[in-house]
Coordinates of C-alpha atoms in Angstrom, one line a residue:
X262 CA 25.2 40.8 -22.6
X263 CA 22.7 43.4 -21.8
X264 CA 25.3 45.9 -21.5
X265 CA 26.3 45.5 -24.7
X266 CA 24.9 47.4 -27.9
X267 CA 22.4 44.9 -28.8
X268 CA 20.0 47.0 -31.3
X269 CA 23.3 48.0 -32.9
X270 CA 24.7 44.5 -33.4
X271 CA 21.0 43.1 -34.3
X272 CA 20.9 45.9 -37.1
X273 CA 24.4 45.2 -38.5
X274 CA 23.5 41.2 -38.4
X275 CA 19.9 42.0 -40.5
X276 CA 22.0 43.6 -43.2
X277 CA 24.8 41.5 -43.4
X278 CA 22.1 38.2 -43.9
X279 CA 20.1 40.5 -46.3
X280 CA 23.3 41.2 -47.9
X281 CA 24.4 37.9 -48.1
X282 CA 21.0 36.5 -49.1
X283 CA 20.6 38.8 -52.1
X284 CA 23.9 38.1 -53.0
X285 CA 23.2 34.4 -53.6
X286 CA 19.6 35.4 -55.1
X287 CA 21.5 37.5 -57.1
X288 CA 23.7 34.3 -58.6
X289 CA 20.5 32.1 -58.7
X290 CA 19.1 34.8 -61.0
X291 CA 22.3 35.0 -63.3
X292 CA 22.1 31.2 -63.4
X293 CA 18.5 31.0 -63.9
X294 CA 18.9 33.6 -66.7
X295 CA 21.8 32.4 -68.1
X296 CA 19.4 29.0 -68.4
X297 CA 16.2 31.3 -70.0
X298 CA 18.6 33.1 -73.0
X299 CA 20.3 29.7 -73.8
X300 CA 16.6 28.6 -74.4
X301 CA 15.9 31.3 -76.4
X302 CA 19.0 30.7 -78.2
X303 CA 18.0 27.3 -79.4
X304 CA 14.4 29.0 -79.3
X305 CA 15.8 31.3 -82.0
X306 CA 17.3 28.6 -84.1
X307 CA 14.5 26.5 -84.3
X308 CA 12.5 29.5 -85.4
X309 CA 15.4 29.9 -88.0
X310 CA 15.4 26.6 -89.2
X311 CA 11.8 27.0 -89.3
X312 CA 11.5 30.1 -91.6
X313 CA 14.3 28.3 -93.7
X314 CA 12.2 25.1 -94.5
X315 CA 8.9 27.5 -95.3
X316 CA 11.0 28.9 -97.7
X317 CA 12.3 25.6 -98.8
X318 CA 8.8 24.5 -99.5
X319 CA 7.9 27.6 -101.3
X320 CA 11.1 26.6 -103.7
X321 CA 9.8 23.0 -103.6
X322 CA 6.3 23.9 -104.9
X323 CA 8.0 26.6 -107.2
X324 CA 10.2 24.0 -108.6
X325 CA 6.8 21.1 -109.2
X326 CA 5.1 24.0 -111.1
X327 CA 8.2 24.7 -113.1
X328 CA 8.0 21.1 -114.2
X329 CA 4.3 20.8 -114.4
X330 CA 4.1 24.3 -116.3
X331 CA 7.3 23.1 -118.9
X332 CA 5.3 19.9 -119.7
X333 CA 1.8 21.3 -120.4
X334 CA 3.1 24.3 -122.3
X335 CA 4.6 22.1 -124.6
X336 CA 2.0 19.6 -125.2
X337 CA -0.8 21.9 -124.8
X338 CA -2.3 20.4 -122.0
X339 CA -4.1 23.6 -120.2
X340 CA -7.3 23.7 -119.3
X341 CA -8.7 25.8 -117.0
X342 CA -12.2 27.0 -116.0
X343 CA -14.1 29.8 -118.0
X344 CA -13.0 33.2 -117.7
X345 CA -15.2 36.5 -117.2
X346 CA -14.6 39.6 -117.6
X347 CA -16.6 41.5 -114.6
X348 CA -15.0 44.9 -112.9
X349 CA -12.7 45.4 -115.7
X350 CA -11.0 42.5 -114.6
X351 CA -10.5 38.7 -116.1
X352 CA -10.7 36.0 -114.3
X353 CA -12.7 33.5 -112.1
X354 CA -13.4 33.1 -108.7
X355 CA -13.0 36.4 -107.1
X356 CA -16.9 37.7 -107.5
X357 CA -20.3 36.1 -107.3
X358 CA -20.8 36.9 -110.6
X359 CA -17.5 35.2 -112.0
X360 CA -17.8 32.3 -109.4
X361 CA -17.3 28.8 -111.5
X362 CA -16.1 26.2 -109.4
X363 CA -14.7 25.5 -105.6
X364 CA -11.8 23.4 -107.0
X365 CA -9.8 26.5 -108.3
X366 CA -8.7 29.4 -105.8
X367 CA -8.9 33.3 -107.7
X368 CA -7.5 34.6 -111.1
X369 CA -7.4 38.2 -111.8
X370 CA -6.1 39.4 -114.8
X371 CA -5.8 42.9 -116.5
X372 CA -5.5 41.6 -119.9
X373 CA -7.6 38.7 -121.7
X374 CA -5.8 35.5 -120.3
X375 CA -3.2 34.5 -122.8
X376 CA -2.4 30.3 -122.8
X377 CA 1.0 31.0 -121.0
X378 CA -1.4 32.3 -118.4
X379 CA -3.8 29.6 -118.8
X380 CA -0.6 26.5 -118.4
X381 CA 0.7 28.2 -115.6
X382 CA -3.0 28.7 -113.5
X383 CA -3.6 25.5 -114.6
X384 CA -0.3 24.0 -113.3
X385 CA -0.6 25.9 -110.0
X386 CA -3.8 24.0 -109.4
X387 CA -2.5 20.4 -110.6
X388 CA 0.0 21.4 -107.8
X389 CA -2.3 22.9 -105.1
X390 CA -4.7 19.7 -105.3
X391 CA -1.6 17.6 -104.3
X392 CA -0.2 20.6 -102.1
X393 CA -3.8 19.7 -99.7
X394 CA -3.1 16.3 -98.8
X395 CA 0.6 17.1 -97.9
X396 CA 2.5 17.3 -95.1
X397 CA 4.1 20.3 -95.7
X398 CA 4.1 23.3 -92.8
X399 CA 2.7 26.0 -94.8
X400 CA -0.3 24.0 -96.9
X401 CA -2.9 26.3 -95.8
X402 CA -1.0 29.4 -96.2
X403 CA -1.5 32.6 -98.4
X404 CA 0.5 31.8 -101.4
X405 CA 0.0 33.4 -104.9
X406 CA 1.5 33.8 -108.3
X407 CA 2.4 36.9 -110.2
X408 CA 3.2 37.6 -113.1
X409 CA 4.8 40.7 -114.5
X410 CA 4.4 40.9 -118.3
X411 CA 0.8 39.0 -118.7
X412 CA -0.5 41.1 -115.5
X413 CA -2.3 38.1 -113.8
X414 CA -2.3 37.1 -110.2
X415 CA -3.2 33.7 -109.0
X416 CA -4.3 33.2 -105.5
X417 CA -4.2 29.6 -104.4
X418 CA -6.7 30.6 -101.7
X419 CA -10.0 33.2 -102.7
X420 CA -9.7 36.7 -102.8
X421 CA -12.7 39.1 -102.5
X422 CA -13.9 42.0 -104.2
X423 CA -12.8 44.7 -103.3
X424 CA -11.4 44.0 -100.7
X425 CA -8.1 42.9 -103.3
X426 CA -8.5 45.1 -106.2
X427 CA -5.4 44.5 -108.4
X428 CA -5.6 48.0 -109.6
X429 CA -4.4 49.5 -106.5
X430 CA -2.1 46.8 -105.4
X431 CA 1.5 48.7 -105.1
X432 CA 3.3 45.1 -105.5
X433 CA 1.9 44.5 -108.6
X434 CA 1.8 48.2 -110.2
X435 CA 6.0 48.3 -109.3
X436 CA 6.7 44.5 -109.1
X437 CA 10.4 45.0 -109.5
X438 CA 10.6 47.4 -106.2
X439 CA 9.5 43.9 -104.3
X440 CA 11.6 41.5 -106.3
X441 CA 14.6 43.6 -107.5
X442 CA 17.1 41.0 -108.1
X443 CA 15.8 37.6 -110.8
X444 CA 18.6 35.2 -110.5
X445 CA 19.4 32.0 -113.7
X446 CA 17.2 29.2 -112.5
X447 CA 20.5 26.7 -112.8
X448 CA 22.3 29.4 -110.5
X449 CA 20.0 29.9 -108.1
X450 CA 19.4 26.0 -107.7
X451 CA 22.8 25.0 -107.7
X452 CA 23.4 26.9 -103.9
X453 CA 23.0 26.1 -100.7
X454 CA 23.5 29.1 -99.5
X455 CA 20.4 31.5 -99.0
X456 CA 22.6 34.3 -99.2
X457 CA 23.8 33.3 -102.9
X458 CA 19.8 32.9 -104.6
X459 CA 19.2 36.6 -104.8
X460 CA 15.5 37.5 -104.0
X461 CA 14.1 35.4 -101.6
X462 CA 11.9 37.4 -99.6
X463 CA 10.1 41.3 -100.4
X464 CA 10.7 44.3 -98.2
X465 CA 8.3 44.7 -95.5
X466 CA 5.1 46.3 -96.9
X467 CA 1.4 46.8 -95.0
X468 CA -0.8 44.0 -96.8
X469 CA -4.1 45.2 -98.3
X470 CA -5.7 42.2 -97.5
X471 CA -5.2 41.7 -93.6
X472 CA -4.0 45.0 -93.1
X473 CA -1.3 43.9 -91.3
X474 CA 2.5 44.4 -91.4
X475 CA 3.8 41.5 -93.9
X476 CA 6.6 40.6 -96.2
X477 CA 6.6 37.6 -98.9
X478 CA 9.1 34.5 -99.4
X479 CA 9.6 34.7 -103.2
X480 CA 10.3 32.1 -105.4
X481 CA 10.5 31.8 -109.5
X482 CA 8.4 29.5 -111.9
X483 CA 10.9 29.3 -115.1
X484 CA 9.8 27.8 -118.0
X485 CA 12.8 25.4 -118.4
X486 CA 13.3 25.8 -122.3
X487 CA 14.1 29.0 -120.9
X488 CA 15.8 29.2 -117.8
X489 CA 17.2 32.7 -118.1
X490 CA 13.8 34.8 -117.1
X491 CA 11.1 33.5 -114.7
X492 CA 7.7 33.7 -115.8
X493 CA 5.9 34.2 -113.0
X494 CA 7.0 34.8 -108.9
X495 CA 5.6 32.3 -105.9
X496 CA 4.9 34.1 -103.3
X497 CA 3.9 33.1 -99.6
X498 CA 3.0 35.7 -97.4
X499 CA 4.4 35.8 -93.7
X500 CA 2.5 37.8 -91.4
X501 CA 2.5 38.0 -87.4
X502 CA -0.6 36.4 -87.3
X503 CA 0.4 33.3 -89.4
X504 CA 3.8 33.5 -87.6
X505 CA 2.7 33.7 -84.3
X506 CA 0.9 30.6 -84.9
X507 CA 3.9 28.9 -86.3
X508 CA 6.1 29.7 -83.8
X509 CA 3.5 28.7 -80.7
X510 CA 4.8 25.1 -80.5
X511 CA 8.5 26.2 -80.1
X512 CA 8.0 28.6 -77.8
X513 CA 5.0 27.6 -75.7
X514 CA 3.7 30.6 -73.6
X515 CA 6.7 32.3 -72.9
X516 CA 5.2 35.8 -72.2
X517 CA 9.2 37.2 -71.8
X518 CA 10.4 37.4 -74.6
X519 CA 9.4 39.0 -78.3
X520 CA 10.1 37.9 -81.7
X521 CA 10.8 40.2 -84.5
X522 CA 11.3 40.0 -88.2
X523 CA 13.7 43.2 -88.9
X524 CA 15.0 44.3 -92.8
X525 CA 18.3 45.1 -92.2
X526 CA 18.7 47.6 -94.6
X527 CA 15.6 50.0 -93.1
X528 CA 15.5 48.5 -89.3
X529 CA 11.9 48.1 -89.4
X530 CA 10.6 45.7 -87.4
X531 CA 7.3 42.8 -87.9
X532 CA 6.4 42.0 -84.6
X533 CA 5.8 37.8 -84.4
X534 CA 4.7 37.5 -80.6
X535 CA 3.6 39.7 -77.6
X536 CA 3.7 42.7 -79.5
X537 CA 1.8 44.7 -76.9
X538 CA 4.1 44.0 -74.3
X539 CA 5.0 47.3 -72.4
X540 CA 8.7 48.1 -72.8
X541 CA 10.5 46.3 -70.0
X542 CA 13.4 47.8 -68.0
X543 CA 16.4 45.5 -68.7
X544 CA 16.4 43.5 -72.0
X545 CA 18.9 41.7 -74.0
X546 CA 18.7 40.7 -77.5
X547 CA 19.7 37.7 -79.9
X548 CA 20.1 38.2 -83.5
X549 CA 20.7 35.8 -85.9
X550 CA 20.3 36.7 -90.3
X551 CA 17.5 35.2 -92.0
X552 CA 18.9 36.2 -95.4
X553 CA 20.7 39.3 -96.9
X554 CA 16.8 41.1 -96.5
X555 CA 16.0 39.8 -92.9
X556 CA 17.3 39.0 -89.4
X557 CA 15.4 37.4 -86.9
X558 CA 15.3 39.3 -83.3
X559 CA 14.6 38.2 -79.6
X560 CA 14.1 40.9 -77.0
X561 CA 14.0 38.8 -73.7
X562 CA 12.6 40.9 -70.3
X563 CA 15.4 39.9 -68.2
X564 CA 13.6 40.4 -64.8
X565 CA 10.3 38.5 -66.0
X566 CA 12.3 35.9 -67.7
X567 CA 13.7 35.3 -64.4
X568 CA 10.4 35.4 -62.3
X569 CA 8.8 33.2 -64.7
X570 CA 11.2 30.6 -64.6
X571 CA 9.4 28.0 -62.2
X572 CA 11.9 26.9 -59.4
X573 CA 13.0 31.1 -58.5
X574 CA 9.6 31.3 -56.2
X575 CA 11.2 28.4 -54.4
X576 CA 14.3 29.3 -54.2
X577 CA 13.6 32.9 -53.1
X578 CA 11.2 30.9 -50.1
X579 CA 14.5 29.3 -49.4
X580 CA 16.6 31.9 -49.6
X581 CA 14.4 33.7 -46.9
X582 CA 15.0 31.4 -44.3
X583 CA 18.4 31.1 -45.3
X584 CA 18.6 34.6 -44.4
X585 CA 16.3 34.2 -41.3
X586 CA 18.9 31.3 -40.0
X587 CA 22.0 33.9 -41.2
X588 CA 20.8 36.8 -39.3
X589 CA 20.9 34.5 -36.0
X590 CA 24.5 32.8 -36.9
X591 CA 25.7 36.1 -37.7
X592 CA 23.6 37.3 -34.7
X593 CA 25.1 35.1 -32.5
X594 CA 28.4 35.5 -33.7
X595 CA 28.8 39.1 -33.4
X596 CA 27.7 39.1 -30.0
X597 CA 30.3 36.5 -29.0
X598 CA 33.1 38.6 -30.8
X599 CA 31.5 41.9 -29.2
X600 CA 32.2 40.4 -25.5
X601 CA 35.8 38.7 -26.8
X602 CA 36.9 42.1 -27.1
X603 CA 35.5 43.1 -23.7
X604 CA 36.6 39.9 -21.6
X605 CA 39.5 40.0 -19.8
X606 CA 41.4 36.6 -20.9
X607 CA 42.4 35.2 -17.7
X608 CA 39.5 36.1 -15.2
X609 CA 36.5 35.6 -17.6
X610 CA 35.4 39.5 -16.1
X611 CA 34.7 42.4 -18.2
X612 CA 37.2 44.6 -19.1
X613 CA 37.8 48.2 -18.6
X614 CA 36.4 48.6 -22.2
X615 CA 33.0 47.9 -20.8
X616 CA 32.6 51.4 -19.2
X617 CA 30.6 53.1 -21.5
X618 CA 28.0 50.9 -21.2
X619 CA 28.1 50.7 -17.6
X620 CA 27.5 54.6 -18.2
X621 CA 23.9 53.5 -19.8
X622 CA 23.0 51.9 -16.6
X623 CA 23.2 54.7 -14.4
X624 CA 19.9 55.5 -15.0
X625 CA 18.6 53.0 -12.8
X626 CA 19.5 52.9 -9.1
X627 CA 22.7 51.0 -8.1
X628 CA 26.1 50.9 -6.3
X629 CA 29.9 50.3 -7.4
X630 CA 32.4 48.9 -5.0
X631 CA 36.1 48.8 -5.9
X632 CA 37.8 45.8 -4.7
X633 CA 41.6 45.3 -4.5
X634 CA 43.8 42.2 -3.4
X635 CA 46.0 42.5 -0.2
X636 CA 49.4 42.4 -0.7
X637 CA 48.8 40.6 -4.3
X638 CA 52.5 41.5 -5.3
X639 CA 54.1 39.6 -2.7
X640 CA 52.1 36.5 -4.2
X641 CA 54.1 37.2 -7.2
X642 CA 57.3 38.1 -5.8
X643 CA 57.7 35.0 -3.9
X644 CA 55.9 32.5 -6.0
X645 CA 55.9 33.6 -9.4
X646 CA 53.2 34.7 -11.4
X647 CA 51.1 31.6 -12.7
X648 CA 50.2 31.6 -8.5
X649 CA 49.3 35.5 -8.7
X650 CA 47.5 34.3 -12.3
X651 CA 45.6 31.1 -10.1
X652 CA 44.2 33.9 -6.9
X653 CA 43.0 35.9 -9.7
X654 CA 41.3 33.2 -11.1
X655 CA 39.4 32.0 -8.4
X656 CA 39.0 35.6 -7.3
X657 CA 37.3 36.6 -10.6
X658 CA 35.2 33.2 -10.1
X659 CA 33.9 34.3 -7.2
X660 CA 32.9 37.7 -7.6
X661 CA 30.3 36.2 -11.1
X662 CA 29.6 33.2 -8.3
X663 CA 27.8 36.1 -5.4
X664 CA 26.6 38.4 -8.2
X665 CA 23.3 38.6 -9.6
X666 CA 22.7 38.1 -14.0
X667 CA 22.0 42.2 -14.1
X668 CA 25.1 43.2 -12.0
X669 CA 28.4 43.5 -13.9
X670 CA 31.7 42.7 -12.5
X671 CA 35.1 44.3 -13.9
X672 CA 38.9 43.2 -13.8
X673 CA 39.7 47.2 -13.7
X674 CA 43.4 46.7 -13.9
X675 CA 46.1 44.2 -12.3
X676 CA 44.7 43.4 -9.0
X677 CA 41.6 45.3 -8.9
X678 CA 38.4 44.7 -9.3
X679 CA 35.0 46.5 -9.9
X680 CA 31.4 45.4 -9.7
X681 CA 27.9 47.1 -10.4
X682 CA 25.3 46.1 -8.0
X683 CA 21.7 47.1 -9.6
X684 CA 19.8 47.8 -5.9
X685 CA 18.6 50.2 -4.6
X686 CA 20.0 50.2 -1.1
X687 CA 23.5 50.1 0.2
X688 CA 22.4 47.6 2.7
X689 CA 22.2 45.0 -0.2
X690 CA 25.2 45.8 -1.8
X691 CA 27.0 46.1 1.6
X692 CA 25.5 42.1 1.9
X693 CA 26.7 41.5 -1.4
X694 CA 29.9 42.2 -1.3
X695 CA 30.8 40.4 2.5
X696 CA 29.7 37.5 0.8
X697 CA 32.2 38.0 -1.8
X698 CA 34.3 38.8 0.8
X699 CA 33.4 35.7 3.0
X700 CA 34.3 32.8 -0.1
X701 CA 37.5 34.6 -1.3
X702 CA 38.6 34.3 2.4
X703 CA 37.2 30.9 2.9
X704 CA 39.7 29.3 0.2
X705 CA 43.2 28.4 0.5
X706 CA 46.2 28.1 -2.0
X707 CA 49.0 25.5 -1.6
X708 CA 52.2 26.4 -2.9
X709 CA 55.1 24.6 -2.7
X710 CA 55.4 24.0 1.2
X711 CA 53.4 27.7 2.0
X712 CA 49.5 28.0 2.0
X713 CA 48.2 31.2 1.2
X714 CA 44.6 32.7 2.0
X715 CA 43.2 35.6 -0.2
X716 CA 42.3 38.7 2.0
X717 CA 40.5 41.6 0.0
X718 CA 39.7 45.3 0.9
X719 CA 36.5 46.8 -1.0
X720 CA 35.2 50.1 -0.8
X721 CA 31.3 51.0 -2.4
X722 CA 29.8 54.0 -3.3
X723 CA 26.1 55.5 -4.9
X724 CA 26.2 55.4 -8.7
X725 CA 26.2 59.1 -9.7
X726 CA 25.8 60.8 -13.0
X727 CA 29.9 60.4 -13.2
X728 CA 31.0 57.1 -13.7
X729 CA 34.3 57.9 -12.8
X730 CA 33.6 60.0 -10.2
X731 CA 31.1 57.4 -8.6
X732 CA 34.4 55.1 -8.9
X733 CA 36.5 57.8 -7.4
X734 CA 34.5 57.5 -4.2
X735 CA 34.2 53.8 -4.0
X736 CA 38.2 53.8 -4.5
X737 CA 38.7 55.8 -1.4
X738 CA 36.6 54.0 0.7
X739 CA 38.3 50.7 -0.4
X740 CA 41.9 52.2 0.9
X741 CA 40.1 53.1 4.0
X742 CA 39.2 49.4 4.7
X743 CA 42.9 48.4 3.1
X744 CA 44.5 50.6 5.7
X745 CA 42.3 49.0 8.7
X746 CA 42.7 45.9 7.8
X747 CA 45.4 43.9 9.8
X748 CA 47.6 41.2 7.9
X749 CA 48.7 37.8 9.1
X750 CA 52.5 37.8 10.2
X751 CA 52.7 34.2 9.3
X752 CA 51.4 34.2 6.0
X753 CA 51.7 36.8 2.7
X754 CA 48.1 37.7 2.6
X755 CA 46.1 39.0 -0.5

């Protein structure tokens, strides 16, 4: 096939395996992405479900100081440590000079600490003391209590001076703005639906304490002779920092994909997890509500997700030599489909089709030599044509048999016959072709009761810068020898 186009055909085979390689890379990555989002999917659940049992808890522990605060206000059970007044504040715990013991976390008041104040801190610590050898998820988190008409704040865990002055704190200057709606205790317990408690959660806000983008799960202390106003607000403070840690166990170290807390109503977002990501190309994102405040949000990188995902390395190694083996198939099979459509069918030669790219060759030195069969259309006439088809045959058989792999040889129409001869004398194409000459004559056809012996007349001539004119030549010269050329009385002759 050297006369054929090869670059051409080795270029179109490269593109059609690269074509059909990233094809089925293309489906391995839907598949292997449609795998990574339905992770994240349950990912995102879990996280839910997560969030959903903190806040649980936080109603839990609301609910044991409700009890514990109902009892001891009745019976007059509170005792809590000594209260000073240092800063303007009251309280204990939050400076070295009001320090009085490591059992209690920090009190800060704005107002001399009435005994409702002193029941419920004292309640919250009965609590917190049994809250430490729990098993509950958020133990060591930052939960408080507030109150709105006694001014007091109770930190389960200490707060500094001044690094937390209560003066300054927005949440407690506007409590209401954080905690607008205050729901019946009997209402908001009788649910089971999030969306049905009212308040369970503050607006997003940037806390004083860890500087940090934050917003609160809020839950209600009721004094249950009284079940109609709260009397102080639990509070348990989720931030990206204590998030992120939450989450790590769910999501491992999947570096793909970011987590946001969003308010719906202002579409701010609290970043939970590879928050300095750089904004990837393609993303897609799964929501799912928190509450009537939140909605949790996953941005997954679609390419990374894909990348990271540990089989696509191998299967893009595979799908390489896939492509490598493709290229040949397809290689191989264009070439084969290239020469169907210049073989001539019945002799096995090249067709007529083929002369362009003889016209390639004449660059190099050679010789063409037209051949035609003596008297091939008496064969026909008086035998029928599947003889006429058998002499061409054998003809065509032995023209590839004399030739050499770099000459070409051409059924040019009917019975005639052209071959290329790359040499670079006439003497050796002249040698060449009496050979040709010599075992088409040598062979003998039976049909019927009447042998026949093929006879052909050739004529050769220079390859020029004209194909056809080079053919012209070698046509003339073949007549020549067709005209000499004496035929057997006895026998129809080819």
């Amino acid at each position: 096939m050297q006369i054929l186009s090869i670059y051409k055909v080795k270029i179109s085979s490269i593109i059609a395996a690269i074509f059909i390689s990233s094809g089925l890379l293309f489906v391995s990555a839907l598949l292997i992405f449609s795998w990574q989002r339905n992770e994240i999917i349950t990912n995102t659940s879990e996280i839910k479900n997560l969030l959903i049992r903190i806040f649980d808890e936080n109603e839990n522990i609301a609910d044991a100081i409700t009890t514990k605060f109902t009892i001891t206000k009745k019976n007059s059970l509170c005792s809590i440590p000594k209260v000073y007044k240092d800063n303007g504040f009251y309280g204990f715990n939050y400076s070295s000079a009001s320090t009085t013991t490591p059992v209690y976390g920090t009190l800060l008041a704005l107002q001399p600490v009435s005994k409702m104040t002193e029941c419920l801190v004292y309640s919250a610590n009965i609590i917190q003391s049994t809250l430490a050898n729990s098993d509950l998820t958020t133990k060591n988190g930052f939960r408080y209590l507030i109150t709105d008409k006694t001014k007091m704040i109770y930190s389960f865990q200490r707060l500094e001076y001044p690094r937390f002055n209560i003066k300054t704190s927005k949440m407690f200057q506007d409590l209401h703005a954080y905690i607008p709606m205050i729901p019946d205790y009997y209402k908001r317990k009788l649910t089971n639906s999030i969306m049905s408690k009212g308040t369970v959660a503050t607006p997003l806000y940037l806390d004083i304490i860890t500087n940090a983008n934050t917003y609160s799960v809020v839950s209600f202390v009721y004094d249950l002779n009284d079940s109609k106003t709260p009397v102080a607000y639990l509070l348990y403070d989720h931030t990206t920092g204590e998030l992120n840690a939450l989450i790590k166990n769910i999501i491992g170290d999947k570096d793909w994909v970011t987590y946001y807390v969003q308010e719906v109503s202002t579409k701010k977002n609290m970043c939970i997890n590879n928050c300095h990501a750089s904004q990837p190309l393609l993303t897609e994102r799964i929501s799912t509500h928190l509450s009537t405040t939140f909605r949790l949000e996953s941005e997954i990188n679609i390419l990374k997700s894909i990348y990271a995902f540990p089989a696509f390395k191998f299967i893009a190694i595979i799908l390489f030599f896939v492509g490598l083996v493709l290229q040949n198939v397809i290689h191989k099979w264009l070439i084969r489909s290239m020469a169907d459509s210049f073989i001539d069918p019945l002799t096995g030669l090249y067709t007529r089709k083929i002369s362009p790219f003889i016209e390639k060759k004449m660059k190099y030195k050679g010789y063409v030599s037209m051949i035609d069969c003596n008297k091939f259309k008496k064969i026909n006439d008086l035998f029928g044509h599947s003889a006429g088809d058998q002499v061409l045959i054998f003809i065509g058989q032995a023209i590839k048999t004399e030739l050499r792999s770099q000459d070409i040889a051409v059924r040019y129409g009917g019975d005639e016959f052209l071959v290329v001869m790359l040499v670079d004398e006439v003497k050796k194409a002249q040698q060449i072709m009496k050979r040709i000459q010599q075992r088409i004559g040598a062979r003998t056809f039976t049909f019927g009761e009447n042998t026949v012996t093929p006879r052909i007349s050739f004529g050769i001539a220079q390859l020029r810068d004209n194909l056809s004119q080079s053919i012209q030549y070698a046509d003339e010269k073949m007549y020549v020898m067709k005209k000499a050329s004496q035929l057997t009385p006895q026998e129809p002759d080819l």
